[in-house]
Amino acid sequence: TRAGDPYAPWRHLPLGDNLRFVGTVNVDETTHFFSPKVIDRTQVVTFGAPDLSRPPARAAKARDLGVRSVDAATYRSWLRGPEAADPAVHGLLVELDRPLRELRCGLGFRVRDRILAYVASAADLLPADAALDFALAQNVVPRIRAAHTAAGEALDRLCAFVPRERFPRAGALLQALRESEGAHEFFQLL
């Protein structure tokens, strides 16, 4: 700490567990893709390309969408830990981890627990497969490096575990990676 630093009192700020940081990134030919370390600590939410043949939609107000402010205690009451997830979800993640390890992008405890907690916390909002589909598309598929020498066989197994019929988002992304035959990575498919 520098003497006379006017920001010294704010050098360390306590942050509550109800605080989330959200950011956006444009992915194009001028940007670098996220490193595996960054992807390990984030959820990647993607948006489809706009339909230019239609006029832009009116920006919805939060109140029109039913969005309301809640206090930290209410927010925490909605959260479930990874232990609350259905054991079948855990079993699927164990099976998915095997081909991911061949690609050197195994899940690890942090990602596994984030997915389990996400699915458990969404239980009152979404069917388990829909929540798992979102979680796989946001946490697993962005980790895959399709140019890896073992990618073809591993992606075949992943596509079998994550069929498009059951998991439309994650399954479609995995299939697109498989069909690219290593020519494209996740962020290039967006």
XYZ file of C-alpha atoms in Angstrom:
190
model
C 0.000 0.000 0.000
C 1.344 3.355 -1.054
C 1.332 6.174 1.511
C -1.459 8.619 0.765
C -3.301 6.199 -1.558
C -6.899 7.533 -1.570
C -8.212 4.082 -2.563
C -6.499 2.182 0.273
C -9.716 1.808 2.332
C -11.365 0.019 -0.623
C -8.460 -2.266 -1.501
C -10.339 -5.235 -0.021
C -14.109 -5.290 -0.258
C -16.196 -8.071 1.235
C -18.483 -9.559 -1.423
C -21.622 -11.450 -0.509
C -22.373 -14.855 -1.981
C -25.396 -13.367 -3.739
C -23.137 -11.335 -6.050
C -22.472 -12.568 -9.571
C -20.320 -10.990 -12.239
C -21.633 -11.156 -15.774
C -19.782 -10.023 -18.857
C -20.057 -10.272 -22.587
C -17.503 -11.149 -25.212
C -17.815 -10.772 -28.944
C -16.210 -13.720 -30.663
C -14.910 -12.931 -34.111
C -11.683 -13.028 -36.089
C -10.156 -10.268 -33.929
C -10.515 -12.049 -30.590
C -8.754 -14.941 -28.904
C -10.755 -17.840 -27.562
C -10.992 -18.463 -23.838
C -8.241 -20.493 -22.260
C -9.132 -23.797 -20.585
C -8.462 -22.171 -17.204
C -11.039 -19.448 -17.873
C -13.608 -21.920 -19.219
C -13.117 -24.053 -16.102
C -14.329 -21.131 -13.982
C -17.199 -19.792 -16.096
C -20.460 -20.718 -17.707
C -20.534 -19.834 -21.391
C -23.990 -18.702 -22.463
C -24.340 -18.170 -26.198
C -26.984 -16.350 -28.182
C -28.080 -17.186 -31.696
C -27.499 -14.892 -34.626
C -30.255 -12.319 -35.159
C -32.821 -12.920 -37.896
C -32.228 -9.877 -40.096
C -35.401 -10.550 -42.092
C -37.490 -9.610 -39.049
C -37.650 -6.269 -37.286
C -35.852 -6.149 -33.953
C -37.996 -7.097 -30.994
C -39.013 -4.428 -28.547
C -36.731 -4.472 -25.541
C -38.664 -6.070 -22.726
C -38.757 -4.397 -19.357
C -37.794 -6.498 -16.362
C -41.269 -6.118 -14.867
C -42.847 -7.399 -18.129
C -40.768 -10.574 -17.842
C -41.764 -11.162 -14.226
C -38.251 -10.311 -12.997
C -38.239 -9.098 -9.422
C -35.615 -8.119 -6.936
C -34.997 -10.520 -4.104
C -32.890 -10.304 -1.014
C -29.858 -12.490 -0.434
C -31.707 -14.843 1.933
C -34.402 -15.541 -0.665
C -31.795 -16.117 -3.353
C -29.869 -18.523 -1.122
C -33.073 -20.446 -0.376
C -33.348 -21.258 -4.092
C -29.851 -22.748 -4.276
C -29.164 -26.415 -3.871
C -25.759 -27.980 -3.454
C -24.342 -30.687 -5.697
C -25.352 -33.334 -3.152
C -29.037 -32.535 -3.864
C -28.748 -33.612 -7.519
C -30.261 -36.843 -8.764
C -27.661 -39.636 -8.598
C -28.443 -40.431 -12.250
C -27.078 -36.990 -13.232
C -23.884 -37.736 -11.322
C -23.640 -41.104 -13.087
C -24.004 -39.468 -16.499
C -21.246 -36.978 -15.658
C -18.944 -39.830 -14.606
C -19.580 -41.513 -17.991
C -19.059 -38.233 -19.893
C -15.792 -37.621 -18.101
C -14.135 -40.673 -19.663
C -14.117 -39.454 -23.297
C -13.442 -35.902 -22.090
C -10.279 -37.125 -20.352
C -9.099 -38.606 -23.645
C -9.322 -35.052 -24.997
C -7.460 -33.709 -21.949
C -10.482 -31.729 -20.802
C -11.963 -33.879 -18.033
C -14.540 -32.267 -15.825
C -12.810 -32.130 -12.456
C -14.603 -31.522 -9.163
C -15.304 -27.811 -9.710
C -17.162 -28.283 -12.993
C -18.880 -31.489 -11.857
C -20.184 -29.785 -8.720
C -21.272 -26.681 -10.652
C -23.311 -28.821 -13.046
C -24.841 -30.885 -10.224
C -25.755 -27.745 -8.259
C -27.213 -26.106 -11.392
C -29.443 -29.096 -12.142
C -30.509 -29.467 -8.499
C -31.250 -25.730 -8.159
C -33.307 -25.717 -11.363
C -35.534 -28.605 -10.186
C -38.505 -26.300 -9.485
C -38.081 -24.461 -12.793
C -37.092 -26.979 -15.466
C -37.236 -30.693 -16.132
C -33.928 -32.330 -15.164
C -32.946 -33.078 -18.792
C -33.563 -29.457 -19.833
C -31.441 -28.149 -16.961
C -28.737 -30.699 -17.725
C -28.839 -29.700 -21.401
C -28.186 -26.059 -20.478
C -25.439 -27.066 -18.042
C -23.678 -29.295 -20.584
C -23.876 -26.629 -23.302
C -22.518 -23.982 -20.915
C -19.898 -25.970 -19.007
C -18.803 -29.018 -20.993
C -18.965 -28.363 -24.724
C -16.891 -25.127 -24.648
C -14.016 -27.114 -23.063
C -13.676 -29.533 -25.976
C -10.790 -29.049 -28.378
C -12.004 -30.734 -31.577
C -8.564 -30.531 -33.215
C -7.136 -33.011 -30.678
C -5.888 -36.189 -32.366
C -8.371 -38.385 -30.433
C -11.313 -36.035 -30.984
C -13.197 -38.098 -33.571
C -13.704 -41.216 -31.471
C -14.214 -39.266 -28.249
C -16.822 -37.019 -29.907
C -18.606 -40.121 -31.230
C -18.909 -41.400 -27.652
C -19.944 -38.005 -26.339
C -22.650 -37.715 -29.017
C -23.928 -41.142 -27.946
C -24.120 -40.036 -24.290
C -25.660 -36.659 -25.210
C -28.121 -37.342 -28.043
C -29.797 -34.339 -29.687
C -33.211 -35.858 -29.063
C -32.705 -35.726 -25.302
C -30.325 -32.749 -25.060
C -31.058 -30.474 -28.052
C -28.567 -27.674 -27.253
C -25.562 -29.664 -26.083
C -26.258 -32.489 -28.546
C -26.398 -30.098 -31.502
C -23.147 -28.432 -30.467
C -21.372 -31.768 -30.014
C -22.660 -32.968 -33.383
C -21.433 -29.767 -35.064
C -17.996 -30.242 -33.492
C -17.964 -33.853 -34.676
C -19.004 -32.920 -38.209
C -16.312 -30.229 -38.397
C -13.715 -33.033 -38.084
C -11.355 -30.781 -36.165
C -11.647 -27.853 -38.565
C -13.601 -25.762 -36.024
C -13.579 -25.241 -32.305
C -16.608 -24.391 -30.179
C -16.286 -20.627 -30.494
C -15.939 -20.844 -34.262
C -19.318 -22.571 -34.486
C -21.166 -19.634 -32.942
